[in-house]
mmCIF file of C-alpha atoms in Angstrom:
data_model
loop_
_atom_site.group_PDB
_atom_site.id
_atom_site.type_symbol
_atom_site.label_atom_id
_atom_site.label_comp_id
_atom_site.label_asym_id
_atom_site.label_seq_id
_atom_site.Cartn_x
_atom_site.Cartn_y
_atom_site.Cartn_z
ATOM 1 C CA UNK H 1 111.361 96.493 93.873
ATOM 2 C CA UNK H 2 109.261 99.158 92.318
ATOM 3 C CA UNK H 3 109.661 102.663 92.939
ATOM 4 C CA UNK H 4 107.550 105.815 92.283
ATOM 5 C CA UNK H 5 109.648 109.062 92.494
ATOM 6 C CA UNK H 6 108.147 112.417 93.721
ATOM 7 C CA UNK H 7 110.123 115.532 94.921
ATOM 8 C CA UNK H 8 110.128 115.941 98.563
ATOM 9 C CA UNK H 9 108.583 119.363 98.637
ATOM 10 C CA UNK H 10 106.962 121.865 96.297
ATOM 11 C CA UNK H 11 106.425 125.698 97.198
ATOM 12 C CA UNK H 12 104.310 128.510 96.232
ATOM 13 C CA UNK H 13 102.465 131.399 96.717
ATOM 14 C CA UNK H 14 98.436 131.744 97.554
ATOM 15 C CA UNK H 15 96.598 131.655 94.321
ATOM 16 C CA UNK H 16 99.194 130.392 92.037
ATOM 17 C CA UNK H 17 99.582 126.713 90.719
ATOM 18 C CA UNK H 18 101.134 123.849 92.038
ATOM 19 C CA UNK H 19 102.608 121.608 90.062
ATOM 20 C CA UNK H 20 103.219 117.949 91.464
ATOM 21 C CA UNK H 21 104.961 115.004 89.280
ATOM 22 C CA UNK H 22 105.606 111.726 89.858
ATOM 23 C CA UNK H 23 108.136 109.329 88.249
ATOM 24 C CA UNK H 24 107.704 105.877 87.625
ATOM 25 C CA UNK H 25 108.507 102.996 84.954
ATOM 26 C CA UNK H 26 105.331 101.183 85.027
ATOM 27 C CA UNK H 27 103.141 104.418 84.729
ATOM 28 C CA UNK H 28 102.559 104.543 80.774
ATOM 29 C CA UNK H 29 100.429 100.927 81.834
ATOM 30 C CA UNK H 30 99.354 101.470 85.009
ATOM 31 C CA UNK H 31 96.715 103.990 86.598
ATOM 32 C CA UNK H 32 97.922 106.352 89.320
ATOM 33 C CA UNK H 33 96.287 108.012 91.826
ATOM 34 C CA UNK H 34 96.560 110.807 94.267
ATOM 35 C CA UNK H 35 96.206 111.460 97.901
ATOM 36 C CA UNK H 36 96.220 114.281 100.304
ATOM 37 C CA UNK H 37 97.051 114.031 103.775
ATOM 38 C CA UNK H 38 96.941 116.706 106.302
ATOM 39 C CA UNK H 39 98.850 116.327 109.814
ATOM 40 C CA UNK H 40 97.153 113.911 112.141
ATOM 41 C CA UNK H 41 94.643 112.517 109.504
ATOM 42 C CA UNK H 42 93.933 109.771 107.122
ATOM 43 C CA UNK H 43 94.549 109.909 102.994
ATOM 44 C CA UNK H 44 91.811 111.596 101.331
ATOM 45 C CA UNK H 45 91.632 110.739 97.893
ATOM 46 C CA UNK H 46 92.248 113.352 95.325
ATOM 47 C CA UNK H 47 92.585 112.014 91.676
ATOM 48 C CA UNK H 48 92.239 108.002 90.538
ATOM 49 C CA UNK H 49 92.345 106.625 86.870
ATOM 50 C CA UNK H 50 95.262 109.664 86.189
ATOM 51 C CA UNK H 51 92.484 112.335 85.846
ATOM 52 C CA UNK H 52 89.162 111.309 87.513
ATOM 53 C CA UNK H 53 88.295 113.573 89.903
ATOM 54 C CA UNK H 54 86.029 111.699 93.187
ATOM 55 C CA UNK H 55 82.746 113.290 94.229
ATOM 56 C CA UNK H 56 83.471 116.341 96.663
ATOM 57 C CA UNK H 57 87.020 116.910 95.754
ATOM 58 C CA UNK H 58 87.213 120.744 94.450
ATOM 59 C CA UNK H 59 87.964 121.260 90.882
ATOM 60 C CA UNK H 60 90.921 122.842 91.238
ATOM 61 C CA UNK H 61 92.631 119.386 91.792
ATOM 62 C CA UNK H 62 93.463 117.977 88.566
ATOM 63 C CA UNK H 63 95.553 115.032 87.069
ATOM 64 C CA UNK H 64 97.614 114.197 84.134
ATOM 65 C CA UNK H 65 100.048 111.794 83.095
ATOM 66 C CA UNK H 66 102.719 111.487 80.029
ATOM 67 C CA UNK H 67 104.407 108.664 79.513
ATOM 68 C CA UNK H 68 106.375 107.623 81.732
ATOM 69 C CA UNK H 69 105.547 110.743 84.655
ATOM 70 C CA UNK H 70 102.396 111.650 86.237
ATOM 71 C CA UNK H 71 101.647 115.038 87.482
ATOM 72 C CA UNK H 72 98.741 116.440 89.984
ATOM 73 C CA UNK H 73 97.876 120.044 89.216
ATOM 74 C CA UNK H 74 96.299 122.291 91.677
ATOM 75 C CA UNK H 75 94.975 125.434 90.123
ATOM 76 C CA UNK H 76 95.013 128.487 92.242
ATOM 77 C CA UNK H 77 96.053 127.242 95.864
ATOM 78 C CA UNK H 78 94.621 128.057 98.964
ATOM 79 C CA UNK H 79 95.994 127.482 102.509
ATOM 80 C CA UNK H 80 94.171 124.798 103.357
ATOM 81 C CA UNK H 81 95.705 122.659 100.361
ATOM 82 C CA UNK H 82 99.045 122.942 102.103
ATOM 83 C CA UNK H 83 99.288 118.783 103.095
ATOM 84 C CA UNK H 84 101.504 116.051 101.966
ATOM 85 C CA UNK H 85 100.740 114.678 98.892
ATOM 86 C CA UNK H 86 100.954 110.555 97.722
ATOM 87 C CA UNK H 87 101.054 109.180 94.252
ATOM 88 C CA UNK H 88 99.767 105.431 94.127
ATOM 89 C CA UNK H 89 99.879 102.857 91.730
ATOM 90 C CA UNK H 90 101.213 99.210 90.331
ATOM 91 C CA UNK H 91 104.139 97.672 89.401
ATOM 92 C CA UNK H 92 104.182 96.579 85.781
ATOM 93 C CA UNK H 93 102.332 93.065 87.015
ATOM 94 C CA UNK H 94 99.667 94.875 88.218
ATOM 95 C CA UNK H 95 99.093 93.086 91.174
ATOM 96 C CA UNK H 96 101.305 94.822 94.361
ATOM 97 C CA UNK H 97 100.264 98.675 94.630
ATOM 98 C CA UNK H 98 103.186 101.708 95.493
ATOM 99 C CA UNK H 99 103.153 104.446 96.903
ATOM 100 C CA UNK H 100 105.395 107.862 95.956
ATOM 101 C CA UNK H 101 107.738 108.976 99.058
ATOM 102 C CA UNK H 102 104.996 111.785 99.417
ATOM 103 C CA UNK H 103 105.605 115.540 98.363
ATOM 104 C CA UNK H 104 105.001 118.204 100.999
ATOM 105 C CA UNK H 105 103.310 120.956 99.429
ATOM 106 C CA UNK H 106 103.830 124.404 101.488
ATOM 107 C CA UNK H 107 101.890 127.353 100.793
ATOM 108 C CA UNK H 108 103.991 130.447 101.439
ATOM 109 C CA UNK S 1 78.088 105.874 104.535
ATOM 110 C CA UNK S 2 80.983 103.381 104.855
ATOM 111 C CA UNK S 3 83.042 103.913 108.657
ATOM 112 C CA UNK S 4 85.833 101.661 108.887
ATOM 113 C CA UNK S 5 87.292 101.241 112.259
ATOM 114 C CA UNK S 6 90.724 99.460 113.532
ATOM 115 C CA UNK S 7 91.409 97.797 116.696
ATOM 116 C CA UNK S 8 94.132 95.566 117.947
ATOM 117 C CA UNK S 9 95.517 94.337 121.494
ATOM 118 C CA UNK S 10 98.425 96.910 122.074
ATOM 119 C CA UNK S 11 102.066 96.753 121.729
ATOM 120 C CA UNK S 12 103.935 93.972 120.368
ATOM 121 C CA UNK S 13 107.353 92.299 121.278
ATOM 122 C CA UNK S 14 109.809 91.985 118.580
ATOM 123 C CA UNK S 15 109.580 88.044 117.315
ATOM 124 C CA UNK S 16 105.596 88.272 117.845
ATOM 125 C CA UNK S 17 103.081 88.288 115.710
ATOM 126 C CA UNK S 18 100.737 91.616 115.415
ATOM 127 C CA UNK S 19 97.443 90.752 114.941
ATOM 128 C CA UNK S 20 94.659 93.554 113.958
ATOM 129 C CA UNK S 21 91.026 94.007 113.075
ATOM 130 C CA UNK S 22 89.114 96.004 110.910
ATOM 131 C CA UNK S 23 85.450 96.142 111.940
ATOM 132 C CA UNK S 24 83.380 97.594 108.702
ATOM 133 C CA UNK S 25 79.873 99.321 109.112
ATOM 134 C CA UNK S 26 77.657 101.449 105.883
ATOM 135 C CA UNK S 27 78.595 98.349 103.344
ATOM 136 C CA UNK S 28 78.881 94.641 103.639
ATOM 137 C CA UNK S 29 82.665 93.358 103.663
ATOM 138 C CA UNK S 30 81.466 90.995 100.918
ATOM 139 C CA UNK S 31 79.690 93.496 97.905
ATOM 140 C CA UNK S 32 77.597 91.798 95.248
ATOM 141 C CA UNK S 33 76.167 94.611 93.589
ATOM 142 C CA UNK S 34 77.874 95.887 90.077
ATOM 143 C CA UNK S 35 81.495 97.028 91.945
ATOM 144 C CA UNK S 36 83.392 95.041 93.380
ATOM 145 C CA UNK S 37 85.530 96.281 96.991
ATOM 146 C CA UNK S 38 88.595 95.520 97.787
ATOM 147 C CA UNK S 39 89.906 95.955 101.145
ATOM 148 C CA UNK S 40 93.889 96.761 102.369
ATOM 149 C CA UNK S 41 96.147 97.636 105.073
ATOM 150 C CA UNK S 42 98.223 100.614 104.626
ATOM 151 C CA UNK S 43 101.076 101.584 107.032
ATOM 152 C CA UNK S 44 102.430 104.395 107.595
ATOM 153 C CA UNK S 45 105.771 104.999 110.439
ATOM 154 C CA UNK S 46 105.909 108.161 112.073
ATOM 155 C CA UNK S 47 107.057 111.131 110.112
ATOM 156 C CA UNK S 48 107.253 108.677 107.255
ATOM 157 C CA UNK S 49 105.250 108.258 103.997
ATOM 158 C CA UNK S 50 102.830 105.089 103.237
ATOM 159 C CA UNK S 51 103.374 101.394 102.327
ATOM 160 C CA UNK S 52 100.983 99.404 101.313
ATOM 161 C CA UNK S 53 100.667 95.749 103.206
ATOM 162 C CA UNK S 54 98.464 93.378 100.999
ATOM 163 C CA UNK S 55 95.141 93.333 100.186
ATOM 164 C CA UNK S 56 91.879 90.562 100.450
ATOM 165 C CA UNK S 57 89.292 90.699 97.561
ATOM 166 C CA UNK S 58 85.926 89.603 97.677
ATOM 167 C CA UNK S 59 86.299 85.902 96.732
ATOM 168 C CA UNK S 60 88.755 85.965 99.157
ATOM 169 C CA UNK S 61 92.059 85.994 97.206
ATOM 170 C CA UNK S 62 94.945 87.882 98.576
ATOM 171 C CA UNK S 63 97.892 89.634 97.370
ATOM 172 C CA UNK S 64 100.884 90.869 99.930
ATOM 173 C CA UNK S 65 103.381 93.488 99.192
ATOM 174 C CA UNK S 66 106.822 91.313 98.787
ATOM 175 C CA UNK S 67 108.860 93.323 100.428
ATOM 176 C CA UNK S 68 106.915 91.871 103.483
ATOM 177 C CA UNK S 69 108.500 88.130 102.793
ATOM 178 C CA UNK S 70 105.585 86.012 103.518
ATOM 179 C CA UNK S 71 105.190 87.299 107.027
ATOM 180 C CA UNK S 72 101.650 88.935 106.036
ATOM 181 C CA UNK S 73 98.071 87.141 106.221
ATOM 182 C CA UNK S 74 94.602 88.663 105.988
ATOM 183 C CA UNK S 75 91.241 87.027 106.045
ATOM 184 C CA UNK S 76 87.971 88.507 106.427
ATOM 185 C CA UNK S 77 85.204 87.168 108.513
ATOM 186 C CA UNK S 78 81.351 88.516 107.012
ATOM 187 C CA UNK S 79 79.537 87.603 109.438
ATOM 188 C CA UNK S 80 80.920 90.165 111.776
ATOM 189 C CA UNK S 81 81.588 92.362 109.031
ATOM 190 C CA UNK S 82 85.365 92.519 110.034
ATOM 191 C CA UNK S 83 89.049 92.197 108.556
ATOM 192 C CA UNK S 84 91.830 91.132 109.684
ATOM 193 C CA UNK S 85 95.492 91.414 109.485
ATOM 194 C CA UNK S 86 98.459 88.785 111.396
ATOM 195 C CA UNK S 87 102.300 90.292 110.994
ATOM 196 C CA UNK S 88 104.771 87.594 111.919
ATOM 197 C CA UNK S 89 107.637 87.661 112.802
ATOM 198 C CA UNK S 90 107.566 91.208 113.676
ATOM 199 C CA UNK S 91 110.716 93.671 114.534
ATOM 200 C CA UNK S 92 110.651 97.798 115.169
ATOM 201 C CA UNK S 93 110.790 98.778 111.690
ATOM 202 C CA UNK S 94 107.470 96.750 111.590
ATOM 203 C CA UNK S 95 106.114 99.501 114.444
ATOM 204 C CA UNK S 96 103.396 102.252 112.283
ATOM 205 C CA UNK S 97 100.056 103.462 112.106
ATOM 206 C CA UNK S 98 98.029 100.822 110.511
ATOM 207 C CA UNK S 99 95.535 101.953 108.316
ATOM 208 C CA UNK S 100 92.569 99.666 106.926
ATOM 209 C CA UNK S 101 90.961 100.966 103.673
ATOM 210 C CA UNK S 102 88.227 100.441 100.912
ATOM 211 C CA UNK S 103 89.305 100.306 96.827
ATOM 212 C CA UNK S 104 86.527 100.564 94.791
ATOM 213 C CA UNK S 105 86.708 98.448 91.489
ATOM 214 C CA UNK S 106 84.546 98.961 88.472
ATOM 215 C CA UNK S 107 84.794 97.648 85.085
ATOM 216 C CA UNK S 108 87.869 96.191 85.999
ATOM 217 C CA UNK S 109 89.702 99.083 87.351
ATOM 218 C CA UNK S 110 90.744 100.635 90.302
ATOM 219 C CA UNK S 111 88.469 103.630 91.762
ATOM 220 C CA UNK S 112 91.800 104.386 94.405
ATOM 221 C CA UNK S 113 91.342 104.249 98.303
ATOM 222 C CA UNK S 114 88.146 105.928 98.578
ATOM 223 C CA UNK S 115 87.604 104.979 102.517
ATOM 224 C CA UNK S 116 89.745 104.669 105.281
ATOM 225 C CA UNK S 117 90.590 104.166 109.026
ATOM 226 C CA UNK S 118 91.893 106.487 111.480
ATOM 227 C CA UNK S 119 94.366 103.977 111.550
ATOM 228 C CA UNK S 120 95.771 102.647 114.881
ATOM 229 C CA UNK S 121 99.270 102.632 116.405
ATOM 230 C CA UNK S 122 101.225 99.641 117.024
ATOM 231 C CA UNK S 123 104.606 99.805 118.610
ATOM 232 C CA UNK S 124 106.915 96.675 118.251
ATOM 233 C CA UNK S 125 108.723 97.287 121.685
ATOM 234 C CA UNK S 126 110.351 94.344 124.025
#
C-alpha cells in the first residue's frame, strides 16, 4: 500500500523556521496537503494544492513540493504553532487518499 | 457556516458491525452550485496519527480505503441532511475517534479537508 513518509518530530526555537518534509512516490502527480492538529482537537487545514494557503490560515504557513518530497514551511514560529502536523494526499491512481504518520513540531 | 456533527450508538463488540452518522447543517449534503463536496470518514486511534476510511461523492459514488477489505459502506441520506458510515466485521484495532469531514472540489481538484467533526469515540470492546 501507499505510504507518505514524514519525520516523527521537528524542533526549534521561538521565531526561527520550521522546516517540515514529506516523502512520497506518487507526489510529483499528486497534490498534497497539510494539517495541523493541536491536542484534543480536530485537523485544521493548513496548505492544499502544495502551496495554497485557505482563508484565515496566517501567512507564515507555507508549502512547497520538489519532485518526489513535499515540504511545509513555517516562517518565524510562535508557541501556539507547536501541534502535530499531517501531510495528505493520493496514491498514484488518484482515487484512495494517505495520510503522513504526522510530525510533532515542538517549540523549545 | 458548515457544522458537521457525529453520533453513533456506543461501544461495539468485536464481530459487529459499527454503524455511525454524520448529521450536516450550513450546506446541503448534496451541493449543486459550481464546487462540488465530497464527504469522508477519517479515523484516528488514540495517540495515533489519521487514516482515512472512504469517501461518498455527490452522485453518490464511493471509494473505500483498501486496506479496509470491503468491510466499509457509506451512503448519505439528503433529506435529513446526514451521512453515514457501517464497519463490519469489526475487531479492536477497528476502535478510534471517527471523524466525518467536508473536501471541497473545484475545477477538478481537491480544496483538502476544509470542515470537520469533533469526531466521536468508538471502542470495539466484548
Amino acid at each position: 500500500s501507499y505510504e507518505l513518509t514524514q519525520p516523527p518530530s521537528v524542533s526549534v526555537s521561538p521565531g526561527q523556521t520550521a522546516r517540515i518534509t514529506c516523502f512520497g512516490d506518487a507526489l510529483p502527480k499528486q497534490y498534497a496537503y497539510w494539517y495541523q492538529q493541536k491536542p484534543g482537537q480536530a485537523p485544521v487545514l493548513v496548505i492544499y494544492k502544495d502551496s495554497e494557503r485557505p482563508s484565515g490560515i496566517p501567512e507564515r504557513f507555507s508549502g512547497s513540493s520538489s519532485g518526489t518530497t513535499v515540504t511545509l514551511t513555517i516562517s518565524g514560529v510562535q508557541a501556539e504553532d507547536e501541534a502535530d502536523y499531517y501531510c495528505q494526499s493520493a496514491d498514484s491512481s488518484g482515487s484512495c487518499w494517505v495520510f503522513g504518520g504526522g510530525t510533532k513540531l515542538t517549540v523549545l | 457556516q458548515v457544522h458537521l456533527q457525529e453520533s453513533g450508538p456506543g461501544p461495539v463488540k468485536p464481530s459487529e458491525t459499527l454503524s455511525l452518522t454524520c448529521s450536516l447543517s450550513g450546506a446541503p449534503v448534496f451541493n449543486d452550485s459550481l464546487s462540488s463536496d465530497y464527504w469522508s470518514w477519517i479515523r484516528q486511534p488514540a495517540g495515533k496519527g489519521l487514516e482515512w476510511v472512504g469517501r461518498i461523492d455527490t452522485s453518490g459514488n464511493t471509494n473505500y480505503n483498501p486496506a479496509l477489505k470491503g468491510r466499509v459502506s457509506m451512503s448519505v441520506d439528503s433529506s435529513h441532511n446526514q451521512l453515514s458510515l457501517n464497519l463490519n466485521s469489526v475487531t479492536a484495532a477497528d476502535t478510534a475517534l471517527y471523524y466525518c469531514a467536508r473536501e471541497s472540489f473545484w475545477s477538478g481538484y481537491s480544496h483538502g479537508f476544509d470542515y470537520w467533526g469533533q469526531g466521536i469515540l468508538v471502542t470495539v470492546s466484548s
